CSV table of C-alpha atoms and ligand atoms in Angstrom, one decimal:
chain,number,residue,atom,x,y,z
A,1,MET,CA,0.0,0.0,0.0
A,2,ILE,CA,1.3,3.5,-0.9
A,3,THR,CA,1.4,6.0,2.0
A,4,GLY,CA,2.6,9.5,2.0
A,5,THR,CA,1.3,12.9,1.1
A,6,THR,CA,-0.5,13.3,-2.2
A,7,ILE,CA,-0.2,16.6,-4.1
A,8,THR,CA,-3.9,17.2,-3.5
A,9,GLN,CA,-3.5,16.8,0.3
A,10,PHE,CA,-0.4,19.0,0.2
A,11,ILE,CA,-2.1,21.8,-1.6
A,12,ILE,CA,-5.2,21.7,0.7
A,13,GLU,CA,-2.9,21.8,3.7
A,14,GLU,CA,-1.1,24.8,2.2
A,15,GLN,CA,-4.4,26.5,1.7
A,16,ARG,CA,-5.3,26.1,5.4
A,17,ARG,CA,-2.3,28.2,6.2
A,18,VAL,CA,-3.6,31.2,4.2
A,19,PRO,CA,-6.2,33.1,6.2
A,20,GLY,CA,-9.3,33.8,4.2
A,21,ALA,CA,-8.4,31.5,1.3
A,22,THR,CA,-11.4,30.6,-0.8
A,23,GLY,CA,-10.1,27.4,-2.3
A,24,GLU,CA,-10.1,28.9,-5.8
A,25,PHE,CA,-6.4,28.8,-6.1
A,26,THR,CA,-6.3,25.2,-4.8
A,27,LEU,CA,-8.8,24.2,-7.5
A,28,LEU,CA,-6.8,26.0,-10.2
A,29,LEU,CA,-3.7,24.1,-9.2
A,30,ASN,CA,-5.6,20.9,-9.3
A,31,ASP,CA,-6.5,21.6,-13.0
A,32,ILE,CA,-2.9,22.2,-13.8
A,33,VAL,CA,-1.9,19.0,-12.1
A,34,THR,CA,-4.5,17.1,-14.2
A,35,ALA,CA,-3.2,18.7,-17.4
A,36,THR,CA,0.4,17.6,-16.6
A,37,LYS,CA,-0.9,14.0,-16.1
A,38,ILE,CA,-2.6,14.1,-19.5
A,39,ILE,CA,0.5,15.6,-21.2
A,40,ALA,CA,2.7,13.0,-19.4
A,41,ASN,CA,0.6,10.2,-20.9
A,42,ASP,CA,1.0,11.6,-24.4
A,43,VAL,CA,4.7,12.2,-24.1
A,44,ASN,CA,5.1,8.7,-22.6
A,45,LYS,CA,3.3,6.9,-25.5
A,46,GLY,CA,5.3,8.8,-28.0
A,47,ALA,CA,5.4,7.2,-31.4
A,48,LEU,CA,2.8,4.6,-30.3
A,49,ALA,CA,0.2,7.4,-30.1
A,50,GLY,CA,1.4,9.0,-33.4
A,51,VAL,CA,2.2,12.2,-31.6
A,52,LEU,CA,5.8,12.7,-32.6
A,53,GLY,CA,7.0,14.9,-35.5
A,54,GLY,CA,6.3,18.4,-36.8
A,55,ALA,CA,2.8,20.0,-36.7
A,56,GLY,CA,3.6,21.8,-40.0
A,57,THR,CA,3.0,25.2,-38.3
A,58,GLU,CA,5.1,28.0,-36.7
A,59,ASN,CA,4.6,29.7,-33.4
A,60,VAL,CA,4.7,33.5,-32.7
A,61,GLN,CA,8.5,33.3,-32.4
A,62,GLY,CA,8.9,31.8,-35.9
A,63,GLU,CA,9.8,28.3,-34.5
A,64,ASP,CA,8.5,25.1,-36.0
A,65,GLN,CA,5.8,23.6,-33.8
A,66,LYS,CA,5.9,19.9,-33.0
A,67,LYS,CA,2.7,18.0,-32.8
A,68,LEU,CA,3.2,17.6,-29.1
A,69,ASP,CA,3.7,21.4,-28.6
A,70,VAL,CA,0.2,21.9,-30.1
A,71,ILE,CA,-1.4,19.0,-28.2
A,72,SER,CA,0.1,20.1,-24.9
A,73,ASN,CA,-1.1,23.6,-25.5
A,74,ASP,CA,-4.7,22.4,-26.2
A,75,VAL,CA,-4.6,20.2,-23.0
A,76,MET,CA,-3.5,23.1,-20.8
A,77,ILE,CA,-6.3,25.3,-22.2
A,78,SER,CA,-9.1,22.7,-22.2
A,79,THR,CA,-8.2,21.5,-18.6
A,80,SER,CA,-8.2,25.0,-17.1
A,81,GLU,CA,-10.6,27.2,-19.0
A,82,ARG,CA,-13.9,26.0,-17.7
A,83,SER,CA,-13.5,25.8,-13.9
A,84,GLY,CA,-14.0,29.6,-13.2
A,85,HIS,CA,-10.6,30.3,-11.6
A,86,LEU,CA,-9.0,32.1,-14.5
A,87,ALA,CA,-9.5,35.5,-16.2
A,88,ALA,CA,-7.1,34.7,-19.1
A,89,MET,CA,-4.2,32.6,-20.2
A,90,ALA,CA,-1.0,33.2,-22.2
A,91,SER,CA,1.3,30.6,-23.8
A,92,GLU,CA,4.5,30.3,-25.7
A,93,GLU,CA,2.5,28.8,-28.5
A,94,MET,CA,-0.1,31.6,-28.8
A,95,GLU,CA,0.7,35.1,-30.1
A,96,GLU,CA,-2.2,36.8,-28.2
A,97,ILE,CA,-3.6,36.2,-24.7
A,98,LEU,CA,-6.6,33.9,-24.4
A,99,PRO,CA,-9.4,35.5,-22.3
A,100,ILE,CA,-11.7,32.9,-20.8
A,101,PRO,CA,-14.5,32.3,-23.3
A,102,PRO,CA,-17.8,33.9,-22.4
A,103,GLN,CA,-19.6,30.6,-21.8
A,104,PHE,CA,-17.4,29.9,-18.8
A,105,PRO,CA,-17.3,31.8,-15.5
A,106,LYS,CA,-14.3,34.1,-15.0
A,107,GLY,CA,-11.9,33.9,-12.0
A,108,LYS,CA,-9.3,36.2,-10.5
A,109,TYR,CA,-6.0,34.5,-11.8
A,110,LEU,CA,-3.9,34.7,-14.9
A,111,LEU,CA,-2.1,31.6,-16.1
A,112,LEU,CA,1.1,31.7,-18.2
A,113,PHE,CA,2.7,28.6,-19.6
A,114,ASP,CA,5.2,26.9,-21.9
A,115,PRO,CA,3.2,23.8,-22.6
A,116,LEU,CA,6.1,21.7,-23.7
A,117,ASP,CA,9.6,23.1,-23.2
A,118,GLY,CA,12.6,21.5,-24.8
A,119,SER,CA,10.9,21.0,-28.1
A,120,SER,CA,14.1,19.8,-29.8
A,121,ASN,CA,14.1,16.8,-27.5
A,122,ILE,CA,10.5,15.6,-28.2
A,123,ASP,CA,11.3,13.3,-31.1
A,124,ILE,CA,14.4,11.8,-29.6
A,125,ASN,CA,12.9,10.6,-26.3
A,126,ILE,CA,14.8,13.0,-24.1
A,127,SER,CA,13.2,14.8,-21.1
A,128,VAL,CA,10.9,17.7,-21.8
A,129,GLY,CA,8.6,19.6,-19.5
A,130,THR,CA,5.7,22.0,-18.9
A,131,ILE,CA,6.5,25.3,-17.1
A,132,PHE,CA,3.8,27.5,-15.6
A,133,SER,CA,3.4,30.8,-13.7
A,134,ILE,CA,0.3,32.2,-11.9
A,135,LEU,CA,-0.4,35.9,-11.4
A,136,LYS,CA,-3.4,37.8,-10.1
A,137,ALA,CA,-5.6,39.6,-12.5
A,138,PRO,CA,-6.2,43.3,-11.7
A,139,GLU,CA,-9.2,43.5,-9.3
A,140,GLY,CA,-12.5,44.7,-10.7
A,141,LYS,CA,-11.5,44.8,-14.3
A,142,LYS,CA,-13.9,43.2,-16.7
A,143,ASP,CA,-11.7,42.5,-19.7
A,144,VAL,CA,-8.2,41.5,-19.1
A,145,THR,CA,-5.5,42.7,-21.6
A,146,ALA,CA,-2.0,41.6,-22.4
A,147,GLU,CA,-0.7,44.5,-20.4
A,148,ASP,CA,-2.2,43.0,-17.3
A,149,PHE,CA,0.1,40.1,-17.6
A,150,LEU,CA,3.2,42.3,-17.7
A,151,GLN,CA,3.9,42.1,-13.9
A,152,PRO,CA,7.4,41.5,-12.5
A,153,GLY,CA,8.3,38.0,-11.4
A,154,THR,CA,8.1,39.0,-7.7
A,155,ARG,CA,4.3,39.2,-8.2
A,156,GLN,CA,3.9,35.5,-9.1
A,157,VAL,CA,1.5,33.7,-6.8
A,158,CYS,CA,2.8,30.3,-7.8
A,159,ALA,CA,5.4,28.9,-10.2
A,160,GLY,CA,6.1,25.3,-11.2
A,161,TYR,CA,7.1,22.8,-13.7
A,162,ALA,CA,6.3,19.2,-14.7
A,163,LEU,CA,9.3,17.2,-15.8
A,164,TYR,CA,8.6,14.3,-18.2
A,165,GLY,CA,11.7,12.2,-17.6
A,166,PRO,CA,12.3,8.6,-16.6
A,167,SER,CA,9.7,9.5,-13.9
A,168,THR,CA,7.2,12.3,-14.2
A,169,MET,CA,7.7,14.9,-11.5
A,170,LEU,CA,5.9,18.1,-10.5
A,171,VAL,CA,7.9,20.8,-8.7
A,172,LEU,CA,6.2,23.9,-7.4
A,173,THR,CA,6.4,26.9,-5.1
A,174,THR,CA,3.8,29.2,-3.7
A,175,GLY,CA,6.4,31.4,-2.1
A,176,HIS,CA,7.0,29.1,0.9
A,177,GLY,CA,9.9,27.0,-0.3
A,178,VAL,CA,10.0,24.4,-3.1
A,179,ASN,CA,8.5,20.9,-3.0
A,180,GLY,CA,8.8,18.1,-5.5
A,181,PHE,CA,6.2,15.3,-6.2
A,182,THR,CA,6.6,12.1,-8.3
A,183,LEU,CA,3.8,10.7,-10.3
A,184,ASP,CA,2.8,7.1,-9.5
A,185,ARG,CA,1.4,6.1,-12.9
A,186,ASN,CA,-0.6,3.1,-11.5
A,187,VAL,CA,-2.4,5.2,-8.9
A,188,GLY,CA,-2.6,8.3,-11.1
A,189,GLU,CA,-1.4,10.6,-8.2
A,190,TYR,CA,1.6,12.7,-7.5
A,191,TYR,CA,3.3,12.0,-4.1
A,192,LEU,CA,5.5,14.3,-2.1
A,193,THR,CA,9.0,12.8,-2.6
A,194,HIS,CA,11.3,15.9,-2.5
A,195,PRO,CA,10.2,18.1,0.4
A,196,ASN,CA,11.9,21.5,0.9
A,197,MET,CA,14.3,21.3,-2.1
A,198,GLN,CA,17.5,23.4,-1.6
A,199,VAL,CA,20.1,24.5,-4.2
A,200,PRO,CA,23.6,24.1,-2.7
A,201,ALA,CA,25.4,27.5,-2.7
A,202,ASP,CA,28.5,26.2,-4.4
A,203,THR,CA,28.9,23.9,-7.4
A,204,LYS,CA,31.4,22.4,-9.7
A,205,GLU,CA,29.0,21.9,-12.6
A,206,PHE,CA,27.9,24.3,-15.3
A,207,ALA,CA,25.4,24.1,-18.1
A,208,ILE,CA,25.7,26.3,-21.2
A,209,ASN,CA,25.4,25.7,-25.0
A,210,ALA,CA,29.1,26.0,-25.7
A,211,SER,CA,28.5,26.1,-29.5
A,212,ASN,CA,27.6,29.8,-29.0
A,213,SER,CA,30.9,30.6,-27.2
A,214,ARG,CA,32.2,32.9,-29.9
A,215,PHE,CA,29.1,35.0,-29.6
A,216,TRP,CA,29.1,35.4,-25.8
A,217,GLU,CA,29.9,38.6,-24.0
A,218,ALA,CA,33.2,39.0,-22.2
A,219,PRO,CA,32.0,38.3,-18.6
A,220,VAL,CA,30.5,35.0,-19.6
A,221,GLN,CA,33.6,34.0,-21.7
A,222,ARG,CA,35.7,34.8,-18.6
A,223,TYR,CA,33.6,32.8,-16.3
A,224,ILE,CA,33.5,29.7,-18.5
A,225,ASN,CA,37.2,29.9,-19.4
A,226,GLU,CA,38.0,30.0,-15.6
A,227,CYS,CA,35.8,26.9,-15.1
A,228,LEU,CA,37.5,25.1,-18.0
A,229,ALA,CA,41.0,26.0,-16.6
A,230,GLY,CA,39.9,23.9,-13.6
A,231,LYS,CA,42.6,23.1,-10.9
A,232,THR,CA,45.3,24.8,-12.9
A,233,GLY,CA,43.4,28.2,-13.0
A,234,VAL,CA,42.1,30.8,-10.6
A,235,ARG,CA,39.2,28.6,-9.5
A,236,GLY,CA,41.5,25.9,-8.2
A,237,LYS,CA,39.0,23.1,-8.9
A,238,ASP,CA,37.9,21.1,-11.8
A,239,PHE,CA,34.4,21.6,-13.2
A,240,ASN,CA,32.0,19.3,-15.0
A,241,MET,CA,29.6,20.3,-17.8
A,242,ARG,CA,26.1,19.2,-18.8
A,243,TRP,CA,23.8,20.4,-21.6
A,244,VAL,CA,20.4,18.7,-22.0
A,245,ALA,CA,18.9,21.5,-24.1
A,246,SER,CA,15.7,21.1,-21.9
A,247,MET,CA,15.6,24.0,-19.4
A,248,VAL,CA,13.2,21.9,-17.1
A,249,ALA,CA,15.8,19.1,-16.9
A,250,GLU,CA,18.6,21.5,-16.3
A,251,VAL,CA,16.8,23.4,-13.5
A,252,HIS,CA,15.7,20.1,-12.0
A,253,ARG,CA,19.3,18.9,-11.9
A,254,ILE,CA,20.3,22.1,-10.2
A,255,LEU,CA,17.6,21.8,-7.6
A,256,VAL,CA,18.7,18.3,-6.8
A,257,ARG,CA,22.5,18.6,-6.8
A,258,GLY,CA,23.4,22.3,-7.5
A,259,GLY,CA,24.9,23.9,-10.6
A,260,ILE,CA,24.7,26.9,-12.8
A,261,PHE,CA,22.6,27.2,-15.9
A,262,MET,CA,23.2,30.0,-18.5
A,263,TYR,CA,21.5,31.0,-21.7
A,264,PRO,CA,23.2,34.4,-21.8
A,265,ARG,CA,22.9,37.3,-24.1
A,266,ASP,CA,24.9,36.7,-27.2
A,267,THR,CA,25.6,38.5,-30.5
A,268,LYS,CA,24.4,35.6,-32.7
A,269,ASP,CA,21.2,37.4,-33.5
A,270,PRO,CA,21.6,41.0,-32.1
A,271,SER,CA,17.8,41.6,-32.4
A,272,LYS,CA,17.3,39.1,-29.5
A,273,ALA,CA,18.3,39.8,-25.9
A,274,GLY,CA,18.6,36.1,-25.2
A,275,LYS,CA,16.8,32.8,-26.2
A,276,LEU,CA,14.5,32.2,-23.3
A,277,ARG,CA,11.3,33.9,-22.7
A,278,LEU,CA,10.8,36.0,-19.5
A,279,MET,CA,7.1,35.5,-18.7
A,280,TYR,CA,6.7,31.7,-19.0
A,281,GLU,CA,10.3,30.4,-18.8
A,282,ALA,CA,12.7,32.7,-16.9
A,283,ASN,CA,10.3,34.1,-14.3
A,284,PRO,CA,8.8,30.9,-13.0
A,285,MET,CA,12.1,29.1,-13.0
A,286,SER,CA,13.7,32.1,-11.2
A,287,LEU,CA,11.1,32.1,-8.5
A,288,ILE,CA,11.6,28.3,-7.9
A,289,ILE,CA,15.4,28.7,-7.8
A,290,GLU,CA,15.2,31.7,-5.4
A,291,GLN,CA,12.7,29.9,-3.2
A,292,ALA,CA,15.2,27.0,-3.0
A,293,GLY,CA,18.0,29.3,-1.9
A,294,GLY,CA,19.6,29.9,-5.3
A,295,ALA,CA,19.9,33.0,-7.4
A,296,SER,CA,18.8,34.2,-10.8
A,297,SER,CA,19.9,37.1,-12.9
A,298,THR,CA,20.2,38.5,-16.4
A,299,GLY,CA,23.8,39.2,-15.5
A,300,ARG,CA,22.9,42.8,-14.9
A,301,GLU,CA,19.6,42.6,-12.9
A,302,ARG,CA,17.8,40.3,-10.6
A,303,MET,CA,15.4,38.4,-13.0
A,304,LEU,CA,12.3,38.7,-10.7
A,305,ASP,CA,12.7,42.5,-10.6
A,306,LEU,CA,12.5,43.1,-14.3
A,307,LYS,CA,9.5,45.1,-15.5
A,308,PRO,CA,8.3,43.1,-18.5
A,309,GLY,CA,8.0,44.9,-21.8
A,310,GLY,CA,6.1,42.2,-23.8
A,311,LEU,CA,4.4,38.8,-23.4
A,312,HIS,CA,7.0,37.0,-25.5
A,313,GLN,CA,10.0,39.1,-24.4
A,314,ARG,CA,13.4,37.2,-24.4
A,315,VAL,CA,16.0,37.6,-21.6
A,316,PRO,CA,19.5,36.4,-20.8
A,317,VAL,CA,19.2,33.8,-18.0
A,318,ILE,CA,21.9,33.0,-15.4
A,319,LEU,CA,20.5,30.9,-12.6
A,320,GLY,CA,21.4,28.3,-10.0
A,321,SER,CA,23.9,28.0,-7.1
A,322,LYS,CA,24.0,31.4,-5.4
A,323,ASN,CA,27.8,31.9,-5.1
A,324,GLU,CA,28.4,31.1,-8.8
A,325,VAL,CA,25.5,33.3,-10.0
A,326,GLU,CA,26.9,36.1,-7.9
A,327,ARG,CA,30.3,35.6,-9.4
A,328,VAL,CA,29.0,35.9,-12.9
A,329,VAL,CA,27.1,39.0,-12.0
A,330,SER,CA,30.2,40.5,-10.4
A,331,TYR,CA,32.1,39.8,-13.7
A,332,HIS,CA,29.4,41.8,-15.5
A,333,LYS,CA,29.8,44.7,-13.1
A,334,GLU,CA,33.6,44.7,-13.4
A,335,ALA,CA,33.3,44.8,-17.2
A,336,GLU,CA,31.1,47.8,-17.2
B,401,AHM,P1,11.7,25.8,-26.7
B,401,AHM,O1,10.8,26.6,-25.7
B,401,AHM,O2,11.5,26.2,-28.1
B,401,AHM,O3,11.7,24.4,-26.4
B,401,AHM,O4,13.2,26.4,-26.4
B,401,AHM,C1,13.7,26.5,-25.1
B,401,AHM,C2,14.8,25.5,-24.9
B,401,AHM,C3,15.2,25.4,-23.4
B,401,AHM,O5,14.5,24.3,-22.8
B,401,AHM,C4,16.7,25.0,-23.6
B,401,AHM,O6,17.4,25.5,-22.4
B,401,AHM,C5,17.1,25.8,-24.8
B,401,AHM,O7,15.9,26.0,-25.6
B,401,AHM,C6,18.1,25.0,-25.7
B,401,AHM,O8,18.5,25.7,-26.7
B,401,AHM,P2,19.6,25.3,-27.7
B,401,AHM,O9,18.9,24.4,-28.7
B,401,AHM,O10,20.1,26.5,-28.4
B,401,AHM,O11,20.7,24.6,-27.0
B,402,MG,MG1,10.1,26.9,-24.1
């Protein structure tokens, strides 16, 4: 018999700690939990369900959509639009925000998500994930606009991700630490397996797409060169490197054993400030990392303090073990 705390019990217990909570947020989280189970099922079946390969369409960022990107986006919408907890949604896969259709009741929350992050890994059976962020809609406003989503990351009510790896996990924060749950496929429930996750302050492991190295800015080149010099250089210790090309997998590794993840600004395409998107990738992951004792920055500013300029805005991302992130930030300061 399985014992332990299910995610539903955990969320209800968290709700009891919030005076005056109506249960609306708890029910919204339950919808998201359900959506991740459905997506996990599709990802898990893969080629057997005919869900691999391209969808033949492009998203707002001009990237080819995979069938599973589109399916996951539909699952996130259909699972959370009808319960009455949301005012509107926004997704990596949709150019505009999606206000709750008039046939459904409207709620007080805004949901942002990347339905399936790590798209380049979908067809090759490597870990992918769903990232989500919850904000409050402005009170008393009838029709929510895209501007209402442009709140700094500090205003997130909740952030989380589902990791579809060898096991499916859901990791979330409501601003009181970070907890990880593992899906028992036979029972169909997530169980608390990783309570109070903490990022170690120091690390000997970095994650960066080194094929972009000639386009990096000087502070990032300096930091990586020092890591590569290992014991013989100023750091006096050897480093290891990982690059999964799935942000969810990288962040999860950092939460479990520390590390630094960087998708920094580079000059490859000067029109882009970075590759990753602020609202549904960088902000939720930054809240999780900070809540676990780590740090997250653009190199110049704390990520969560950024005032967003657009729904699909890109940002440089440097996150993970606190002392390493602070070192990279100090290299940026020195260079300026
Ligand atoms: P996606 O949202 O289109 O999947 O792109 C985001 C992903 C991240 O998960 C990952 O860190 C990065 O892109 C990998 O980029 P690259 O292929 O340049 O290594
Ligand atoms: Mg993504």
